[in-house]
mmCIF file of C-alpha atoms in Angstrom:
data_model
loop_
_atom_site.group_PDB
_atom_site.id
_atom_site.type_symbol
_atom_site.label_atom_id
_atom_site.label_comp_id
_atom_site.label_asym_id
_atom_site.label_seq_id
_atom_site.Cartn_x
_atom_site.Cartn_y
_atom_site.Cartn_z
ATOM 1 C CA MET A 1 6.697 -13.036 -25.923
ATOM 2 C CA LYS A 2 8.447 -10.934 -23.338
ATOM 3 C CA LYS A 3 6.195 -7.987 -24.172
ATOM 4 C CA LYS A 4 3.124 -10.180 -24.154
ATOM 5 C CA VAL A 5 3.851 -11.402 -20.628
ATOM 6 C CA LEU A 6 4.598 -7.878 -19.488
ATOM 7 C CA TYR A 7 1.318 -6.552 -20.843
ATOM 8 C CA SER A 8 -0.536 -9.477 -19.396
ATOM 9 C CA CYS A 9 0.958 -8.682 -16.013
ATOM 10 C CA LEU A 10 0.090 -5.023 -16.241
ATOM 11 C CA ALA A 11 -3.460 -5.832 -17.149
ATOM 12 C CA LEU A 12 -3.706 -8.286 -14.283
ATOM 13 C CA ALA A 13 -2.186 -5.831 -11.845
ATOM 14 C CA LEU A 14 -4.654 -3.201 -12.884
ATOM 15 C CA GLY A 15 -7.607 -5.505 -12.751
ATOM 16 C CA THR A 16 -8.749 -5.396 -16.360
ATOM 17 C CA GLY A 17 -7.170 -5.376 -19.757
ATOM 18 C CA ALA A 18 -9.478 -2.606 -20.867
ATOM 19 C CA GLY A 19 -8.470 -0.430 -17.942
ATOM 20 C CA TYR A 20 -4.813 -0.504 -18.889
ATOM 21 C CA ALA A 21 -4.641 2.362 -21.340
ATOM 22 C CA THR A 22 -6.660 4.799 -19.278
ATOM 23 C CA SER A 23 -5.181 3.784 -15.934
ATOM 24 C CA VAL A 24 -1.541 3.965 -16.824
ATOM 25 C CA LEU A 25 -1.110 6.269 -19.744
ATOM 26 C CA ALA A 26 -3.667 8.884 -18.785
ATOM 27 C CA GLN A 27 -5.605 9.965 -15.712
ATOM 28 C CA ALA A 28 -6.866 6.972 -13.759
ATOM 29 C CA LYS A 29 -10.624 6.521 -13.555
ATOM 30 C CA PRO A 30 -12.376 7.841 -10.430
ATOM 31 C CA ASP A 31 -13.248 4.402 -9.060
ATOM 32 C CA VAL A 32 -9.648 3.271 -9.505
ATOM 33 C CA LEU A 33 -8.377 6.364 -7.698
ATOM 34 C CA VAL A 34 -10.699 5.698 -4.763
ATOM 35 C CA LYS A 35 -9.610 2.061 -4.586
ATOM 36 C CA GLN A 36 -5.948 3.068 -4.655
ATOM 37 C CA ARG A 37 -6.240 5.701 -1.939
ATOM 38 C CA GLN A 38 -8.285 3.351 0.258
ATOM 39 C CA SER A 39 -5.635 0.679 -0.250
ATOM 40 C CA ALA A 40 -2.976 3.095 1.003
ATOM 41 C CA MET A 41 -5.103 3.810 4.089
ATOM 42 C CA VAL A 42 -5.570 0.081 4.767
ATOM 43 C CA LEU A 43 -1.813 -0.454 4.692
ATOM 44 C CA ILE A 44 -1.127 2.610 6.822
ATOM 45 C CA GLY A 45 -3.465 1.007 9.350
ATOM 46 C CA LYS A 46 -1.665 -2.315 9.037
ATOM 47 C CA TYR A 47 1.765 -0.875 9.727
ATOM 48 C CA PHE A 48 0.865 1.908 12.142
ATOM 49 C CA GLY A 49 -1.413 -0.268 14.244
ATOM 50 C CA PRO A 50 1.368 -2.139 16.069
ATOM 51 C CA LEU A 51 3.365 1.065 16.540
ATOM 52 C CA GLY A 52 0.399 2.847 18.064
ATOM 53 C CA ALA A 53 -0.076 -0.113 20.375
ATOM 54 C CA MET A 54 3.584 0.105 21.415
ATOM 55 C CA ALA A 55 3.342 3.850 21.953
ATOM 56 C CA ALA A 56 0.265 3.375 24.123
ATOM 57 C CA GLY A 57 1.933 0.664 26.198
ATOM 58 C CA LYS A 58 -0.481 -1.968 24.895
ATOM 59 C CA ALA A 59 2.297 -3.976 23.274
ATOM 60 C CA PRO A 60 5.982 -4.305 24.195
ATOM 61 C CA TYR A 61 8.347 -1.999 22.344
ATOM 62 C CA ASN A 62 10.081 -3.870 19.524
ATOM 63 C CA ALA A 63 12.775 -1.776 17.867
ATOM 64 C CA GLU A 64 13.017 -3.995 14.791
ATOM 65 C CA VAL A 65 9.298 -3.866 14.030
ATOM 66 C CA ALA A 66 9.219 -0.153 14.849
ATOM 67 C CA MET A 67 12.007 0.616 12.389
ATOM 68 C CA ARG A 68 10.647 -1.602 9.629
ATOM 69 C CA ASN A 69 7.109 -0.255 9.910
ATOM 70 C CA ALA A 70 8.295 3.340 10.150
ATOM 71 C CA GLY A 71 10.184 2.828 6.893
ATOM 72 C CA TYR A 72 7.120 1.371 5.198
ATOM 73 C CA LEU A 73 5.012 4.241 6.525
ATOM 74 C CA GLY A 74 7.481 6.712 5.046
ATOM 75 C CA ALA A 75 6.517 5.395 1.614
ATOM 76 C CA LEU A 76 2.834 4.722 2.354
ATOM 77 C CA SER A 77 2.255 8.189 3.806
ATOM 78 C CA GLN A 78 2.971 9.655 0.355
ATOM 79 C CA MET A 79 0.507 7.452 -1.490
ATOM 80 C CA PRO A 80 -3.105 8.409 -0.714
ATOM 81 C CA TRP A 81 -3.126 12.042 -1.737
ATOM 82 C CA ASP A 82 -3.208 12.013 -5.527
ATOM 83 C CA GLY A 83 -6.214 9.727 -5.181
ATOM 84 C CA PHE A 84 -8.275 12.643 -3.849
ATOM 85 C CA HIS A 85 -8.692 14.025 -7.344
ATOM 86 C CA ALA A 86 -11.700 16.270 -7.987
ATOM 87 C CA ASN A 87 -13.044 13.674 -10.427
ATOM 88 C CA THR A 88 -13.686 11.321 -7.486
ATOM 89 C CA LYS A 89 -16.177 13.665 -5.796
ATOM 90 C CA ASP A 90 -19.175 11.598 -6.847
ATOM 91 C CA GLU A 91 -17.726 8.208 -5.987
ATOM 92 C CA LYS A 92 -19.082 6.388 -2.952
ATOM 93 C CA SER A 93 -16.639 6.815 -0.082
ATOM 94 C CA ARG A 94 -16.341 8.445 3.318
ATOM 95 C CA ALA A 95 -14.387 11.393 1.921
ATOM 96 C CA LEU A 96 -16.106 14.639 2.927
ATOM 97 C CA PRO A 97 -16.650 17.594 0.562
ATOM 98 C CA ALA A 98 -14.317 19.656 2.784
ATOM 99 C CA ILE A 99 -11.423 17.888 1.020
ATOM 100 C CA TYR A 100 -12.252 19.828 -2.128
ATOM 101 C CA ASP A 101 -13.833 22.877 -0.535
ATOM 102 C CA ASP A 102 -10.854 23.606 1.698
ATOM 103 C CA ALA A 103 -7.934 22.156 -0.222
ATOM 104 C CA ALA A 104 -5.387 24.233 1.698
ATOM 105 C CA LYS A 105 -6.527 22.879 5.048
ATOM 106 C CA PHE A 106 -6.545 19.338 3.645
ATOM 107 C CA LYS A 107 -2.981 19.800 2.389
ATOM 108 C CA GLU A 108 -1.989 21.091 5.832
ATOM 109 C CA ALA A 109 -3.442 17.952 7.424
ATOM 110 C CA GLN A 110 -1.522 15.762 4.958
ATOM 111 C CA ASP A 111 1.703 17.614 5.703
ATOM 112 C CA ARG A 112 1.199 17.217 9.437
ATOM 113 C CA PHE A 113 0.841 13.473 8.939
ATOM 114 C CA THR A 114 3.769 13.014 6.543
ATOM 115 C CA GLY A 115 5.935 15.202 8.793
ATOM 116 C CA ALA A 116 5.047 13.140 11.843
ATOM 117 C CA VAL A 117 5.840 9.915 9.967
ATOM 118 C CA ALA A 118 9.210 11.313 8.925
ATOM 119 C CA LYS A 119 9.999 12.007 12.595
ATOM 120 C CA LEU A 120 8.931 8.461 13.451
ATOM 121 C CA ALA A 121 11.395 7.058 10.947
ATOM 122 C CA SER A 122 14.244 9.055 12.451
ATOM 123 C CA ALA A 123 13.468 8.322 16.121
ATOM 124 C CA LYS A 124 16.663 7.109 17.759
ATOM 125 C CA ASP A 125 15.302 5.541 20.938
ATOM 126 C CA GLU A 126 12.130 4.255 22.565
ATOM 127 C CA GLY A 127 11.200 7.614 24.091
ATOM 128 C CA ALA A 128 11.552 9.490 20.811
ATOM 129 C CA PHE A 129 9.694 6.715 19.028
ATOM 130 C CA LYS A 130 6.757 6.818 21.423
ATOM 131 C CA ALA A 131 6.480 10.595 21.213
ATOM 132 C CA ALA A 132 6.606 10.487 17.414
ATOM 133 C CA ALA A 133 4.072 7.657 17.216
ATOM 134 C CA GLY A 134 1.720 9.644 19.437
ATOM 135 C CA GLU A 135 1.949 12.581 17.054
ATOM 136 C CA VAL A 136 1.344 10.328 14.047
ATOM 137 C CA GLY A 137 -1.764 9.002 15.746
ATOM 138 C CA LYS A 138 -3.028 12.493 16.501
ATOM 139 C CA SER A 139 -2.438 13.591 12.913
ATOM 140 C CA CYS A 140 -4.463 10.598 11.636
ATOM 141 C CA GLY A 141 -7.291 11.390 14.008
ATOM 142 C CA ALA A 142 -7.320 15.108 13.261
ATOM 143 C CA CYS A 143 -7.520 14.559 9.507
ATOM 144 C CA HIS A 144 -10.204 11.887 9.846
ATOM 145 C CA ASN A 145 -12.220 14.156 12.130
ATOM 146 C CA ASP A 146 -12.213 16.985 9.589
ATOM 147 C CA PHE A 147 -12.270 15.163 6.292
ATOM 148 C CA ARG A 148 -13.818 11.731 6.764
ATOM 149 C CA ALA A 149 -17.428 10.854 7.520
ATOM 150 C CA LYS A 150 -18.022 9.084 10.833
ATOM 151 C CA MET B 1 -6.921 13.055 25.805
ATOM 152 C CA LYS B 2 -3.792 12.294 23.838
ATOM 153 C CA LYS B 3 -4.347 8.593 24.365
ATOM 154 C CA LYS B 4 -7.997 8.904 23.489
ATOM 155 C CA VAL B 5 -7.224 10.539 20.142
ATOM 156 C CA LEU B 6 -4.546 7.947 19.436
ATOM 157 C CA TYR B 7 -6.876 5.061 20.121
ATOM 158 C CA SER B 8 -9.585 6.702 18.111
ATOM 159 C CA CYS B 9 -7.192 6.998 15.210
ATOM 160 C CA LEU B 10 -6.101 3.410 15.467
ATOM 161 C CA ALA B 11 -9.676 2.244 15.514
ATOM 162 C CA LEU B 12 -10.481 4.394 12.513
ATOM 163 C CA ALA B 13 -7.411 3.232 10.630
ATOM 164 C CA LEU B 14 -8.337 -0.370 11.219
ATOM 165 C CA GLY B 15 -11.955 0.089 10.279
ATOM 166 C CA THR B 16 -13.632 -0.828 13.540
ATOM 167 C CA GLY B 17 -13.044 -0.298 17.175
ATOM 168 C CA ALA B 18 -13.833 -3.906 17.895
ATOM 169 C CA GLY B 19 -11.234 -5.068 15.403
ATOM 170 C CA TYR B 20 -8.432 -3.213 17.142
ATOM 171 C CA ALA B 21 -7.408 -5.708 19.765
ATOM 172 C CA THR B 22 -7.400 -8.721 17.477
ATOM 173 C CA SER B 23 -5.874 -6.891 14.512
ATOM 174 C CA VAL B 24 -2.953 -5.282 16.241
ATOM 175 C CA LEU B 25 -2.174 -7.209 19.336
ATOM 176 C CA ALA B 26 -2.747 -10.690 18.016
ATOM 177 C CA GLN B 27 -3.115 -12.409 14.661
ATOM 178 C CA ALA B 28 -5.254 -10.338 12.306
ATOM 179 C CA LYS B 29 -8.564 -11.816 11.241
ATOM 180 C CA PRO B 30 -8.663 -13.660 7.899
ATOM 181 C CA ASP B 31 -10.827 -11.041 6.155
ATOM 182 C CA VAL B 32 -8.489 -8.278 7.314
ATOM 183 C CA LEU B 33 -5.464 -10.187 6.034
ATOM 184 C CA VAL B 34 -7.104 -10.610 2.623
ATOM 185 C CA LYS B 35 -7.983 -6.921 2.459
ATOM 186 C CA GLN B 36 -4.448 -5.944 3.408
ATOM 187 C CA ARG B 37 -2.757 -8.192 0.876
ATOM 188 C CA GLN B 38 -5.154 -7.071 -1.868
ATOM 189 C CA SER B 39 -4.409 -3.459 -0.947
ATOM 190 C CA ALA B 40 -0.706 -4.107 -1.440
ATOM 191 C CA MET B 41 -1.420 -5.606 -4.872
ATOM 192 C CA VAL B 42 -3.553 -2.598 -5.856
ATOM 193 C CA LEU B 43 -0.697 -0.247 -4.982
ATOM 194 C CA ILE B 44 1.898 -2.401 -6.708
ATOM 195 C CA GLY B 45 -0.298 -2.044 -9.795
ATOM 196 C CA LYS B 46 -0.546 1.714 -9.293
ATOM 197 C CA TYR B 47 3.193 2.239 -9.102
ATOM 198 C CA PHE B 48 4.388 -0.461 -11.471
ATOM 199 C CA GLY B 49 1.852 0.396 -14.180
ATOM 200 C CA PRO B 50 3.620 3.525 -15.440
ATOM 201 C CA LEU B 51 7.019 1.812 -15.259
ATOM 202 C CA GLY B 52 5.780 -1.133 -17.301
ATOM 203 C CA ALA B 53 4.409 1.335 -19.837
ATOM 204 C CA MET B 54 7.799 3.068 -20.019
ATOM 205 C CA ALA B 55 9.598 -0.242 -20.374
ATOM 206 C CA ALA B 56 7.275 -1.256 -23.188
ATOM 207 C CA GLY B 57 7.758 2.059 -25.007
ATOM 208 C CA LYS B 58 4.118 3.026 -24.419
ATOM 209 C CA ALA B 59 5.057 6.047 -22.337
ATOM 210 C CA PRO B 60 8.180 8.247 -22.436
ATOM 211 C CA TYR B 61 10.909 7.329 -19.970
ATOM 212 C CA ASN B 62 10.792 9.635 -16.956
ATOM 213 C CA ALA B 63 13.740 9.080 -14.628
ATOM 214 C CA GLU B 64 12.134 10.928 -11.707
ATOM 215 C CA VAL B 65 8.932 8.885 -11.784
ATOM 216 C CA ALA B 66 10.917 5.703 -12.383
ATOM 217 C CA MET B 67 13.089 6.300 -9.333
ATOM 218 C CA ARG B 68 10.217 7.344 -7.067
ATOM 219 C CA ASN B 69 8.015 4.418 -8.055
ATOM 220 C CA ALA B 70 10.868 1.933 -7.799
ATOM 221 C CA GLY B 71 11.449 3.132 -4.241
ATOM 222 C CA TYR B 72 7.792 2.733 -3.366
ATOM 223 C CA LEU B 73 7.775 -0.725 -4.948
ATOM 224 C CA GLY B 74 10.750 -1.693 -2.809
ATOM 225 C CA ALA B 75 8.516 -1.257 0.229
ATOM 226 C CA LEU B 76 5.276 -2.503 -1.342
ATOM 227 C CA SER B 77 6.868 -5.682 -2.683
ATOM 228 C CA GLN B 78 7.429 -6.797 0.927
ATOM 229 C CA MET B 79 3.858 -6.245 2.045
ATOM 230 C CA PRO B 80 1.514 -8.842 0.541
ATOM 231 C CA TRP B 81 3.103 -12.074 1.732
ATOM 232 C CA ASP B 82 2.170 -12.310 5.399
ATOM 233 C CA GLY B 83 -1.415 -11.841 4.254
ATOM 234 C CA PHE B 84 -1.375 -15.312 2.696
ATOM 235 C CA HIS B 85 -1.784 -16.925 6.077
ATOM 236 C CA ALA B 86 -3.294 -20.419 6.178
ATOM 237 C CA ASN B 87 -6.274 -19.012 8.106
ATOM 238 C CA THR B 88 -7.347 -17.131 4.943
ATOM 239 C CA LYS B 89 -7.862 -20.301 2.876
ATOM 240 C CA ASP B 90 -11.640 -20.112 3.106
ATOM 241 C CA GLU B 91 -11.949 -16.394 2.404
ATOM 242 C CA LYS B 92 -13.330 -15.343 -0.968
ATOM 243 C CA SER B 93 -10.438 -14.281 -3.185
ATOM 244 C CA ARG B 94 -8.611 -15.325 -6.341
ATOM 245 C CA ALA B 95 -5.813 -16.961 -4.367
ATOM 246 C CA LEU B 96 -5.372 -20.568 -5.526
ATOM 247 C CA PRO B 97 -4.861 -23.544 -3.170
ATOM 248 C CA ALA B 98 -1.385 -23.989 -4.699
ATOM 249 C CA ILE B 99 -0.255 -21.125 -2.429
ATOM 250 C CA TYR B 100 -0.668 -23.405 0.563
ATOM 251 C CA ASP B 101 -0.096 -26.737 -1.166
ATOM 252 C CA ASP B 102 3.251 -25.712 -2.623
ATOM 253 C CA ALA B 103 4.536 -23.116 -0.208
ATOM 254 C CA ALA B 104 8.141 -23.510 -1.374
ATOM 255 C CA LYS B 105 7.238 -22.688 -4.967
ATOM 256 C CA PHE B 106 5.129 -19.733 -3.825
ATOM 257 C CA LYS B 107 8.054 -18.432 -1.781
ATOM 258 C CA GLU B 108 10.304 -18.815 -4.836
ATOM 259 C CA ALA B 109 7.857 -16.739 -6.893
ATOM 260 C CA GLN B 110 7.804 -14.041 -4.190
ATOM 261 C CA ASP B 111 11.581 -13.956 -4.097
ATOM 262 C CA ARG B 112 11.808 -13.648 -7.867
ATOM 263 C CA PHE B 113 9.505 -10.629 -7.673
ATOM 264 C CA THR B 114 11.173 -8.903 -4.730
ATOM 265 C CA GLY B 115 14.583 -9.558 -6.293
ATOM 266 C CA ALA B 116 13.482 -8.028 -9.584
ATOM 267 C CA VAL B 117 12.095 -4.982 -7.778
ATOM 268 C CA ALA B 118 15.395 -4.556 -5.930
ATOM 269 C CA LYS B 119 17.210 -4.502 -9.286
ATOM 270 C CA LEU B 120 14.724 -1.946 -10.564
ATOM 271 C CA ALA B 121 15.504 0.345 -7.655
ATOM 272 C CA SER B 122 19.236 0.149 -8.370
ATOM 273 C CA ALA B 123 19.034 0.625 -12.157
ATOM 274 C CA LYS B 124 21.446 3.381 -13.123
ATOM 275 C CA ASP B 125 20.211 4.243 -16.604
ATOM 276 C CA GLU B 126 17.279 3.862 -18.974
ATOM 277 C CA GLY B 127 18.553 0.606 -20.458
ATOM 278 C CA ALA B 128 19.059 -1.047 -17.087
ATOM 279 C CA PHE B 129 15.711 0.291 -15.919
ATOM 280 C CA LYS B 130 13.841 -1.128 -18.904
ATOM 281 C CA ALA B 131 15.465 -4.529 -18.538
ATOM 282 C CA ALA B 132 14.674 -4.602 -14.822
ATOM 283 C CA ALA B 133 11.088 -3.471 -15.357
ATOM 284 C CA GLY B 134 10.638 -6.228 -17.923
ATOM 285 C CA GLU B 135 11.782 -8.791 -15.394
ATOM 286 C CA VAL B 136 9.467 -7.347 -12.722
ATOM 287 C CA GLY B 137 6.583 -7.664 -15.158
ATOM 288 C CA LYS B 138 7.456 -11.247 -15.952
ATOM 289 C CA SER B 139 7.697 -12.121 -12.274
ATOM 290 C CA CYS B 140 4.219 -10.648 -11.651
ATOM 291 C CA GLY B 141 2.793 -12.618 -14.547
ATOM 292 C CA ALA B 142 4.472 -15.877 -13.606
ATOM 293 C CA CYS B 143 3.193 -15.737 -10.032
ATOM 294 C CA HIS B 144 -0.313 -14.772 -11.111
ATOM 295 C CA ASN B 145 -0.340 -17.610 -13.645
ATOM 296 C CA ASP B 146 0.539 -20.193 -11.021
ATOM 297 C CA PHE B 147 -1.172 -18.858 -7.923
ATOM 298 C CA ARG B 148 -4.102 -16.665 -8.919
ATOM 299 C CA ALA B 149 -7.396 -17.693 -10.516
ATOM 300 C CA LYS B 150 -8.041 -16.265 -14.003
#
């Protein structure tokens, strides 16, 4: 019974019972990979949005929200990248071919972003936070400019 | 220029320029909230899937993956709940009215899940990990049974 519930949950979490074996125990299907990486981007937007607004002076600085969101972003910033597998090339998305054609530059753009997020999480005061958030924002924009369709 | 890039990034991250002000500086729109909470569920599936498979003996136990994913799930398990705002009631999704009609029970189901994930992250060995993963799986299933349409 315990196992049955567990399996049922896994299948639900993954969307379909049939998708379970291929999604979990082997390479995920291209459409699943795209959905997962887009989900990470949605949540990065959710939790960076308020911080960008604070950094730009559009919202009051709130240390508690800043720290919580920076922590979440530390995890989220790691999550999109394995979704850009070569087997997703033909899936409908805004990902540009440059992702696969210039993998080194794409990795550099990822590292700039994850590095900036790490600095955000370790910012000790409002000034350091705002500087770090500005750099996170620039790293988002730079990567989108080069690797995402308008 | 710095500000311009930052804003541009925020707008991109949030999907539309027009959505920026309402999404970040005030209550997010219902469709955005649904997308965000569904994104969290997709990623919970991504990172719990392999752990459930390990717990069920369908994949070999890998302590490194278990620890990494448990850490990610610690953050992700916090993310869906503010997306179940009353203003999303009329959005198309599998969320059942019971979420709003029995908020206390829904909160209890959330707490069971986040508590189980916390235990997963602190599991010290394979046995503790498998027990904790089983309980996470059951908490997913229980909540989906009560609050999500088949």
